[in-house]
Structure formats: C-alpha cells, structure tokens
Tab-separated table of N, CA and C in Angstrom:
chain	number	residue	atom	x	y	z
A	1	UNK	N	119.699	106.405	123.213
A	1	UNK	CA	119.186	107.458	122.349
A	1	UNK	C	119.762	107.322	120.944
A	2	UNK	N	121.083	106.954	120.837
A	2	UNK	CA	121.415	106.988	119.438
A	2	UNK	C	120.975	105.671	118.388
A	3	UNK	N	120.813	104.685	119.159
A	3	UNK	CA	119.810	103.435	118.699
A	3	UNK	C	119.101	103.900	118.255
A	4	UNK	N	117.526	104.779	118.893
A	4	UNK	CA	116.659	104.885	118.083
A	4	UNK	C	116.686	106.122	117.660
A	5	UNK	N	117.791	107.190	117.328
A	5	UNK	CA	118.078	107.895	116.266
A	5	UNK	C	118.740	107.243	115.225
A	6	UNK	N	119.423	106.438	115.313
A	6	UNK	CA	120.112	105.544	113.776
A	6	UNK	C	118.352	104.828	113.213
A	7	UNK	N	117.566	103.945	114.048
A	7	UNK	CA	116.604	103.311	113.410
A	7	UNK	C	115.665	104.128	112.555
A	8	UNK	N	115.402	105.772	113.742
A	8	UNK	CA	114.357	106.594	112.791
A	8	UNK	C	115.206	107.670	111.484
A	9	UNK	N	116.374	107.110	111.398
A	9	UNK	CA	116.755	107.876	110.105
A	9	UNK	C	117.164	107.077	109.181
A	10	UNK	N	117.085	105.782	109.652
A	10	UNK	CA	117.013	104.397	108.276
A	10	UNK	C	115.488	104.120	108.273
A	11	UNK	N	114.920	104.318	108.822
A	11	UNK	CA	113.583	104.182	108.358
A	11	UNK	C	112.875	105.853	107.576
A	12	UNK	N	113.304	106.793	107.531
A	12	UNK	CA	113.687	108.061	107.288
A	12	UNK	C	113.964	107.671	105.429
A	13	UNK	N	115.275	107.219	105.488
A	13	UNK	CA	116.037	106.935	104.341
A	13	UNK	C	115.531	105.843	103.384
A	14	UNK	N	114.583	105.189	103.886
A	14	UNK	CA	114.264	103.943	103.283
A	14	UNK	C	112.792	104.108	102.825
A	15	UNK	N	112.344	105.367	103.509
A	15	UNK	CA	111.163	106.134	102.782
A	15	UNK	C	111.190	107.131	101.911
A	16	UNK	N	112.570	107.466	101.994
A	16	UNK	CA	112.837	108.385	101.189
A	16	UNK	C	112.726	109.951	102.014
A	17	UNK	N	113.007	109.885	102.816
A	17	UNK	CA	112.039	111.080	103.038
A	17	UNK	C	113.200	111.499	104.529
A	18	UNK	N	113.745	113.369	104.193
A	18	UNK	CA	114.706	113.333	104.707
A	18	UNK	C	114.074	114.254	106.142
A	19	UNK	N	114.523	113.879	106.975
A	19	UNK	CA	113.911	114.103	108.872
A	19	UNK	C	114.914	113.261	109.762
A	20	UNK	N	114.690	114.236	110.835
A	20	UNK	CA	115.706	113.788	111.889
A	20	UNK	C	114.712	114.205	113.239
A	21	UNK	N	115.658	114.098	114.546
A	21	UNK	CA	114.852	114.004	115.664
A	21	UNK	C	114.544	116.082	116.139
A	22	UNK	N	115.845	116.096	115.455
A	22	UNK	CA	115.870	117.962	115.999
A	22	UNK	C	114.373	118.589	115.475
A	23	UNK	N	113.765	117.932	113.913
A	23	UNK	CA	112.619	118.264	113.543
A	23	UNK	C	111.670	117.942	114.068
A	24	UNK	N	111.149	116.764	114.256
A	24	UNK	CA	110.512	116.332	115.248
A	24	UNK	C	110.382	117.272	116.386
A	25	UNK	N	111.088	117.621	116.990
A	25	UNK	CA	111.455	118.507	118.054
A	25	UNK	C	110.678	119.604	117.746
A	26	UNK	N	111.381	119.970	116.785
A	26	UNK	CA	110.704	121.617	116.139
A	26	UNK	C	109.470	121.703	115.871
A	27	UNK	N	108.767	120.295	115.222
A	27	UNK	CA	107.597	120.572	114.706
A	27	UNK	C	106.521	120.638	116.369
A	28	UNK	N	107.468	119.582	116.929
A	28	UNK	CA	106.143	119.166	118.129
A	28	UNK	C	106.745	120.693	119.172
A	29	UNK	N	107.320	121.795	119.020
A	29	UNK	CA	107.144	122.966	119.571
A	29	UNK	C	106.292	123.789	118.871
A	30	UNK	N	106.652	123.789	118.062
A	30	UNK	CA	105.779	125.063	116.795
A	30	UNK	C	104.255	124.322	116.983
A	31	UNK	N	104.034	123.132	117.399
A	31	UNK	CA	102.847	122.553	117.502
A	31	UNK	C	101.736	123.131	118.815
A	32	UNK	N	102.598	122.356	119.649
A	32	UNK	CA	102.506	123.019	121.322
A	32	UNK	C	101.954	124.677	121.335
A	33	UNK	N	103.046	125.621	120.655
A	33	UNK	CA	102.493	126.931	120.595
A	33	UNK	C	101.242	127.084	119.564
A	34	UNK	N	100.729	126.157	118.774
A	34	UNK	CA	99.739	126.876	117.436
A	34	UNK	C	98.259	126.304	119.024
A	35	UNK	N	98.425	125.106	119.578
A	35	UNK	CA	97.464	124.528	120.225
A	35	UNK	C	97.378	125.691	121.592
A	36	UNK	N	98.636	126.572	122.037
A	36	UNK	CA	98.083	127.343	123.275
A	36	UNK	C	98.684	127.605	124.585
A	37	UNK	N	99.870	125.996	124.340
A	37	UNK	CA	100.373	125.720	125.516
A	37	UNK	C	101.436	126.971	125.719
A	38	UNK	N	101.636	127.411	127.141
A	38	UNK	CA	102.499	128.784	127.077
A	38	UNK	C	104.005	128.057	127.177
A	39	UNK	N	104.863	128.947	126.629
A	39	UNK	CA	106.193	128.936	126.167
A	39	UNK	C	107.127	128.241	127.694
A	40	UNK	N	106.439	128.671	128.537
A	40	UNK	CA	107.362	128.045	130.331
A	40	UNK	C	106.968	126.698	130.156
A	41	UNK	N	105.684	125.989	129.999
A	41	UNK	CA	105.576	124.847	129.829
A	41	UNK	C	106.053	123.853	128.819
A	42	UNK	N	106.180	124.939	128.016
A	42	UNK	CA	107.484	124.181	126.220
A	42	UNK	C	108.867	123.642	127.021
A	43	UNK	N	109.165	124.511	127.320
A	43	UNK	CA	110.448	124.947	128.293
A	43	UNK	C	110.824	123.656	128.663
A	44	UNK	N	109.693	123.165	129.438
A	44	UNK	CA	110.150	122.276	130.589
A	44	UNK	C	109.543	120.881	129.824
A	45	UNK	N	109.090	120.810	128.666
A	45	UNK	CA	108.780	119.782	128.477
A	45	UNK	C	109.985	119.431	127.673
A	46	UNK	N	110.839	120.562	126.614
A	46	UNK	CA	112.180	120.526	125.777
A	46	UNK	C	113.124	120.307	126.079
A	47	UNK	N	113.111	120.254	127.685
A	47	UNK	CA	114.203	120.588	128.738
A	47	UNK	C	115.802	121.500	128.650
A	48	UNK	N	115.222	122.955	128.011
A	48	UNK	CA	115.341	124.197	127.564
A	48	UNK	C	115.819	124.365	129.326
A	49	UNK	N	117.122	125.017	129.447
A	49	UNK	CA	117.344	125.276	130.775
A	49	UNK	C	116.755	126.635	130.365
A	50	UNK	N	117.160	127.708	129.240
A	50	UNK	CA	116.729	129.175	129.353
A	50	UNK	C	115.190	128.965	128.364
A	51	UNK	N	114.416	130.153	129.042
A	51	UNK	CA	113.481	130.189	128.218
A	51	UNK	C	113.832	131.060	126.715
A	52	UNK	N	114.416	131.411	126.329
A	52	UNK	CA	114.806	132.440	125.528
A	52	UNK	C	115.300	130.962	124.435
A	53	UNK	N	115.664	130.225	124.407
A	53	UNK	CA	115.757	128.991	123.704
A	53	UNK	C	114.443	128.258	123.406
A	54	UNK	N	113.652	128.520	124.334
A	54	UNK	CA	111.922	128.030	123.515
A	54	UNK	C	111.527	129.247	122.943
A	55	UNK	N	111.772	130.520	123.039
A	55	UNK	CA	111.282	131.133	122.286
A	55	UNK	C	111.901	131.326	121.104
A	56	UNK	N	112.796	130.749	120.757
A	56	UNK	CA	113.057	130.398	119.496
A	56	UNK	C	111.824	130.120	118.445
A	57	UNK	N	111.040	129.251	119.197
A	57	UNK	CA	109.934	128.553	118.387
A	57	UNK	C	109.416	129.099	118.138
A	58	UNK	N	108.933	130.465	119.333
A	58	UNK	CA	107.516	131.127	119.431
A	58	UNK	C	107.919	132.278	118.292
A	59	UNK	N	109.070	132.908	117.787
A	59	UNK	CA	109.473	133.436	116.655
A	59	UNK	C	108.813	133.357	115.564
A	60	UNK	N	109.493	131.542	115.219
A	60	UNK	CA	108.819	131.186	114.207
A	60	UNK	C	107.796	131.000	114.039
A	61	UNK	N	106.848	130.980	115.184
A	61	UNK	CA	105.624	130.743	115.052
A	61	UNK	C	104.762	131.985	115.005
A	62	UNK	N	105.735	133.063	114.654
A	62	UNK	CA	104.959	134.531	115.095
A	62	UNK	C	105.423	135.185	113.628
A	63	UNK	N	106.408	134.528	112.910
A	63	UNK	CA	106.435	134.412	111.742
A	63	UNK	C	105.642	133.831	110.708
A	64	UNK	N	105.414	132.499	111.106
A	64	UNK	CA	103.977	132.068	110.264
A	64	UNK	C	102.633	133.074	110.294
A	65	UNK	N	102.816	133.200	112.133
A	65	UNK	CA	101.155	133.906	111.874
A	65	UNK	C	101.391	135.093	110.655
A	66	UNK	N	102.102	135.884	111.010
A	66	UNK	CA	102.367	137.445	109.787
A	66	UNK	C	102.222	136.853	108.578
A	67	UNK	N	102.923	135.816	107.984
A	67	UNK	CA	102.719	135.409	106.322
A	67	UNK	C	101.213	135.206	106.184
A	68	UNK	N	100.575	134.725	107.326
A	68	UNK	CA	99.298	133.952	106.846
A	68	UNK	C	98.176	134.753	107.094
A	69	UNK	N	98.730	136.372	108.279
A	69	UNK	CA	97.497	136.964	108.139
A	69	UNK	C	97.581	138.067	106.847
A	70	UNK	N	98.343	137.528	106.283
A	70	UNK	CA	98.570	139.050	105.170
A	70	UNK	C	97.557	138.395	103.855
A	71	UNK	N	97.500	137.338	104.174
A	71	UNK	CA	96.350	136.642	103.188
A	71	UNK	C	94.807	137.111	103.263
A	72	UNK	N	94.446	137.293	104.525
A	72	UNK	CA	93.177	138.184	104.578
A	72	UNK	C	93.435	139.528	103.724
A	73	UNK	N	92.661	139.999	102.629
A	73	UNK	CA	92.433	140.924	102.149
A	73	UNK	C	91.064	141.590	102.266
A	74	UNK	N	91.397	142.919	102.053
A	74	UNK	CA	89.897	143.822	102.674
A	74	UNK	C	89.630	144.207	101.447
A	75	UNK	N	90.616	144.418	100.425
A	75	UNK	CA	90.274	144.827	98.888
A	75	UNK	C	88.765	144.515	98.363
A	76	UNK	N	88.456	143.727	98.471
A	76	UNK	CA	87.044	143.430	98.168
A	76	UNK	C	86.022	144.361	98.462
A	77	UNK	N	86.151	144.805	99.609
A	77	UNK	CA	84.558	145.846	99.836
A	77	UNK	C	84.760	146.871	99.308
C-alpha cells in the first residue's frame, strides 16, 4: 500500500496538483451517496467498522445539497 501511495503522490507532485488517497476516498464516498448507494453499503465497501464514520460523508453531502438548493429562487413570480 505505501508503494502505490508514494507513486500516486509523485505523480500528484509532478502534476502539480496536490491529492492524496484519503481524498480519493472522500470523493469516491460523497460520490457513492450523490449516485444512491445507501450509507450500510458505503460502510462495507470503506471498511468503516461503525456506520456513524460513513456518515461522516453523508453530512457533507447533506451539506452540499442545502448550499445548492438555496440557489433555486421563487423571487421571480
């Protein structure tokens, strides 16, 4: 594992471009929840012994939704 965490953060660094595996991680949860999959199946794919540690994600992902539905405005009619 740390092999190809040293390779994907020199290839990371050599693009310039700063990411690690924990993001990866994060994005492909916050992903999982925008597509549907329920939070027990995150769980076990993160290998999250508590679920209360995948719902970490579902937070943030319940945070995005609020920023992005406040963008619908009714002002118009």
């Amino acid at each position: 594992v740390d092999t190809y965490t040293h390779y994907f953060k020199k290839g990371c660094r050599v693009c310039g471009i700063n990411a690690n595996f924990h993001m990866l991680r994060h994005t492909a949860a916050t992903q999982m929840l925008e597509d549907g999959i329920p939070p027990e199946v995150i769980q076990v794919i993160l290998g999250h012994s508590d679920l209360s540690t995948t719902m970490i994600y579902a937070n943030v992902f319940n945070k995005t939704v609020e920023k992005e539905i406040i963008k619908l405005s009714y002002n118009d009619f």
